[in-house]
Amino acid sequence: MRDLAVDVRRLTRIYGQGRTAVKALDEVNLTVERGAFVAIMGPSGSGKSTLLNIIGGLDRPTAGEVYIGDVEVTALPESQLYQIRRNQVGFVFQSFHLSPLLNTLDNVLLPALPIGIDRARRERAIELLDRVGMRSRLNRRPGELSSGEQQRVALARALIMDPHLVLADEPTGNLDSRTGAEVIRLIEELNQELGKSFLLVTHDSRIARRCHRIVYLRDGRLCSAEEAGIEDVA
Ligand code: ADP
Ligand code: MG
């Protein structure tokens, strides 16, 4: 059994063709140990979202491989990739991506909908919402929640299928610094309590500093903090 949550090997993603082609990722190698909390930093356009999207099976690489645990996700057909995406990986986005018509509880249950929502699943959803401090807001729709509350709901949704890995793309990007710090604290606690691996993109050095490890990207390649134009915070 491999002891890695994620193993990325020589991952390359080229968008477009010919003269307009953009190399968003250029032979990136990255491993994330089980239970690790890893930050990704880099300037806008450096490939951070592309990397997360391919790891989570939302996008396909031009070349290279991604393993989630023992499974080479980049070798899977779409039908199986879908299951990995649903069962093994949780996503948290900058803009929350909650369904505006569903209340808090139903938003958290949404990833479980295709396999059926039984009582145990509902209880788990409520437990998670309790854990992120949203138990008293089960019937509210996203429009009736603050930004920080919406991201807490999104965090509970990311955990509903009990994934090994949570991918968070600038989860505090739409939050004020205090609310952002609260969400990060929560992510830290969940990382420690549940042993989930977190891979988190952030522009905030104070947040990155709290992670176990920081990796830097520039022009689709891993680099040093200095090369990424970021003051070394480690
Ligand atoms: P980051 O998240 O670090 O800001 P991205 O991964 O979004 O960077 O983008 C990396 C590079 O790939 C950028 O040059 C961006 O313009 C390009 N890119 C991203 N998505 C697409 C796409 N769907 N089509 C064409 N180019 C894209
Ligand atoms: Mg991005």
mmCIF file of C-alpha atoms in Angstrom, residues 51-183:
data_model
loop_
_atom_site.group_PDB
_atom_site.id
_atom_site.type_symbol
_atom_site.label_atom_id
_atom_site.label_comp_id
_atom_site.label_asym_id
_atom_site.label_seq_id
_atom_site.Cartn_x
_atom_site.Cartn_y
_atom_site.Cartn_z
ATOM 1 C CA LEU A 51 -3.051 21.423 -11.033
ATOM 2 C CA LEU A 52 -5.910 21.072 -8.537
ATOM 3 C CA ASN A 53 -8.472 20.422 -11.246
ATOM 4 C CA ILE A 54 -6.405 17.614 -12.778
ATOM 5 C CA ILE A 55 -5.658 16.038 -9.398
ATOM 6 C CA GLY A 56 -9.380 16.070 -8.635
ATOM 7 C CA GLY A 57 -10.345 14.656 -12.021
ATOM 8 C CA LEU A 58 -12.134 17.789 -13.231
ATOM 9 C CA ASP A 59 -9.656 18.169 -16.074
ATOM 10 C CA ARG A 60 -7.342 15.851 -18.014
ATOM 11 C CA PRO A 61 -3.588 16.303 -18.512
ATOM 12 C CA THR A 62 -1.773 16.457 -21.825
ATOM 13 C CA ALA A 63 0.901 14.163 -20.343
ATOM 14 C CA GLY A 64 1.916 12.691 -17.010
ATOM 15 C CA GLU A 65 0.133 10.773 -14.281
ATOM 16 C CA VAL A 66 -1.797 11.422 -11.101
ATOM 17 C CA TYR A 67 -2.279 8.745 -8.456
ATOM 18 C CA ILE A 68 -4.824 9.161 -5.687
ATOM 19 C CA GLY A 69 -3.785 6.472 -3.229
ATOM 20 C CA ASP A 70 -3.277 3.407 -5.412
ATOM 21 C CA VAL A 71 -5.450 4.514 -8.282
ATOM 22 C CA GLU A 72 -4.011 6.148 -11.366
ATOM 23 C CA VAL A 73 -6.834 8.584 -11.980
ATOM 24 C CA THR A 74 -5.334 9.842 -15.222
ATOM 25 C CA ALA A 75 -5.750 6.327 -16.694
ATOM 26 C CA LEU A 76 -9.441 6.019 -15.817
ATOM 27 C CA PRO A 77 -12.293 6.356 -18.273
ATOM 28 C CA GLU A 78 -14.760 9.142 -17.547
ATOM 29 C CA SER A 79 -17.281 6.741 -15.999
ATOM 30 C CA GLN A 80 -14.830 5.689 -13.283
ATOM 31 C CA LEU A 81 -13.267 9.103 -12.898
ATOM 32 C CA TYR A 82 -16.670 10.304 -11.870
ATOM 33 C CA GLN A 83 -16.681 7.883 -8.949
ATOM 34 C CA ILE A 84 -13.235 8.969 -7.781
ATOM 35 C CA ARG A 85 -14.353 12.582 -7.970
ATOM 36 C CA ARG A 86 -17.395 11.794 -5.883
ATOM 37 C CA ASN A 87 -15.926 9.381 -3.324
ATOM 38 C CA GLN A 88 -12.240 10.125 -2.913
ATOM 39 C CA VAL A 89 -11.945 13.864 -3.336
ATOM 40 C CA GLY A 90 -13.706 16.842 -1.777
ATOM 41 C CA PHE A 91 -13.628 20.263 -3.412
ATOM 42 C CA VAL A 92 -13.801 23.726 -1.905
ATOM 43 C CA PHE A 93 -13.834 26.699 -4.273
ATOM 44 C CA GLN A 94 -13.229 30.400 -3.880
ATOM 45 C CA SER A 95 -16.815 31.207 -4.845
ATOM 46 C CA PHE A 96 -18.377 28.405 -2.737
ATOM 47 C CA HIS A 97 -20.325 26.813 -5.637
ATOM 48 C CA LEU A 98 -23.393 26.144 -3.528
ATOM 49 C CA SER A 99 -26.705 25.596 -5.215
ATOM 50 C CA PRO A 100 -28.755 28.782 -4.607
ATOM 51 C CA LEU A 101 -32.077 26.952 -4.518
ATOM 52 C CA LEU A 102 -31.115 24.353 -1.929
ATOM 53 C CA ASN A 103 -30.944 24.883 1.786
ATOM 54 C CA THR A 104 -27.822 24.197 3.853
ATOM 55 C CA LEU A 105 -28.633 20.567 4.595
ATOM 56 C CA ASP A 106 -29.537 19.709 1.008
ATOM 57 C CA ASN A 107 -26.447 21.435 -0.329
ATOM 58 C CA VAL A 108 -24.287 19.236 1.898
ATOM 59 C CA LEU A 109 -26.217 16.131 0.829
ATOM 60 C CA LEU A 110 -26.012 16.942 -2.883
ATOM 61 C CA PRO A 111 -22.892 14.820 -3.645
ATOM 62 C CA ALA A 112 -24.684 11.803 -2.105
ATOM 63 C CA LEU A 113 -27.806 12.236 -4.214
ATOM 64 C CA PRO A 114 -26.802 9.809 -7.037
ATOM 65 C CA ILE A 115 -26.300 6.944 -4.580
ATOM 66 C CA GLY A 116 -29.340 7.747 -2.460
ATOM 67 C CA ILE A 117 -29.666 9.609 0.805
ATOM 68 C CA ASP A 118 -30.448 7.352 3.725
ATOM 69 C CA ARG A 119 -30.859 8.216 7.342
ATOM 70 C CA ALA A 120 -27.205 7.598 8.213
ATOM 71 C CA ARG A 121 -26.145 10.024 5.492
ATOM 72 C CA ARG A 122 -28.518 12.690 6.760
ATOM 73 C CA GLU A 123 -27.180 12.223 10.256
ATOM 74 C CA ARG A 124 -23.648 12.505 8.984
ATOM 75 C CA ALA A 125 -24.547 15.736 7.168
ATOM 76 C CA ILE A 126 -26.017 17.192 10.328
ATOM 77 C CA GLU A 127 -22.987 16.062 12.327
ATOM 78 C CA LEU A 128 -20.663 17.779 9.850
ATOM 79 C CA LEU A 129 -22.767 20.936 9.870
ATOM 80 C CA ASP A 130 -22.633 20.882 13.635
ATOM 81 C CA ARG A 131 -18.852 20.513 13.408
ATOM 82 C CA VAL A 132 -18.506 23.578 11.164
ATOM 83 C CA GLY A 133 -20.840 25.611 13.363
ATOM 84 C CA MET A 134 -23.818 25.610 10.989
ATOM 85 C CA ARG A 135 -26.250 23.346 12.830
ATOM 86 C CA SER A 136 -28.638 26.223 13.522
ATOM 87 C CA ARG A 137 -28.805 27.150 9.820
ATOM 88 C CA LEU A 138 -29.989 23.893 8.239
ATOM 89 C CA ASN A 139 -32.967 25.438 6.470
ATOM 90 C CA ARG A 140 -31.335 28.559 5.107
ATOM 91 C CA ARG A 141 -30.480 29.024 1.467
ATOM 92 C CA PRO A 142 -27.028 30.341 0.491
ATOM 93 C CA GLY A 143 -28.507 33.812 -0.164
ATOM 94 C CA GLU A 144 -29.487 33.976 3.473
ATOM 95 C CA LEU A 145 -25.979 33.171 4.697
ATOM 96 C CA SER A 146 -22.840 35.272 5.070
ATOM 97 C CA SER A 147 -19.811 34.457 2.892
ATOM 98 C CA GLY A 148 -18.029 32.779 5.773
ATOM 99 C CA GLU A 149 -21.112 30.687 6.542
ATOM 100 C CA GLN A 150 -21.401 29.665 2.903
ATOM 101 C CA GLN A 151 -17.792 28.473 2.906
ATOM 102 C CA ARG A 152 -18.459 26.460 6.069
ATOM 103 C CA VAL A 153 -21.350 24.766 4.302
ATOM 104 C CA ALA A 154 -19.079 24.097 1.303
ATOM 105 C CA LEU A 155 -16.529 22.548 3.661
ATOM 106 C CA ALA A 156 -19.161 20.228 5.131
ATOM 107 C CA ARG A 157 -20.244 19.309 1.600
ATOM 108 C CA ALA A 158 -16.622 18.515 0.669
ATOM 109 C CA LEU A 159 -16.534 15.990 3.536
ATOM 110 C CA ILE A 160 -19.928 14.319 3.138
ATOM 111 C CA MET A 161 -18.592 11.373 1.111
ATOM 112 C CA ASP A 162 -15.719 10.965 3.570
ATOM 113 C CA PRO A 163 -12.937 11.578 1.014
ATOM 114 C CA HIS A 164 -9.255 11.062 1.805
ATOM 115 C CA LEU A 165 -8.324 14.270 0.125
ATOM 116 C CA VAL A 166 -9.754 17.776 0.104
ATOM 117 C CA LEU A 167 -8.721 20.228 -2.614
ATOM 118 C CA ALA A 168 -9.318 23.878 -1.776
ATOM 119 C CA ASP A 169 -8.730 26.531 -4.453
ATOM 120 C CA GLU A 170 -8.331 29.900 -2.733
ATOM 121 C CA PRO A 171 -11.030 29.053 -0.169
ATOM 122 C CA THR A 172 -10.535 32.377 1.610
ATOM 123 C CA GLY A 173 -10.280 34.467 -1.571
ATOM 124 C CA ASN A 174 -13.792 35.880 -1.159
ATOM 125 C CA LEU A 175 -13.649 36.269 2.610
ATOM 126 C CA ASP A 176 -12.425 39.144 4.744
ATOM 127 C CA SER A 177 -9.239 38.328 6.617
ATOM 128 C CA ARG A 178 -10.904 37.546 9.923
ATOM 129 C CA THR A 179 -13.540 35.256 8.408
ATOM 130 C CA GLY A 180 -10.846 33.682 6.249
ATOM 131 C CA ALA A 181 -8.732 32.977 9.325
ATOM 132 C CA GLU A 182 -11.715 31.263 10.979
ATOM 133 C CA VAL A 183 -12.295 29.044 7.948
#
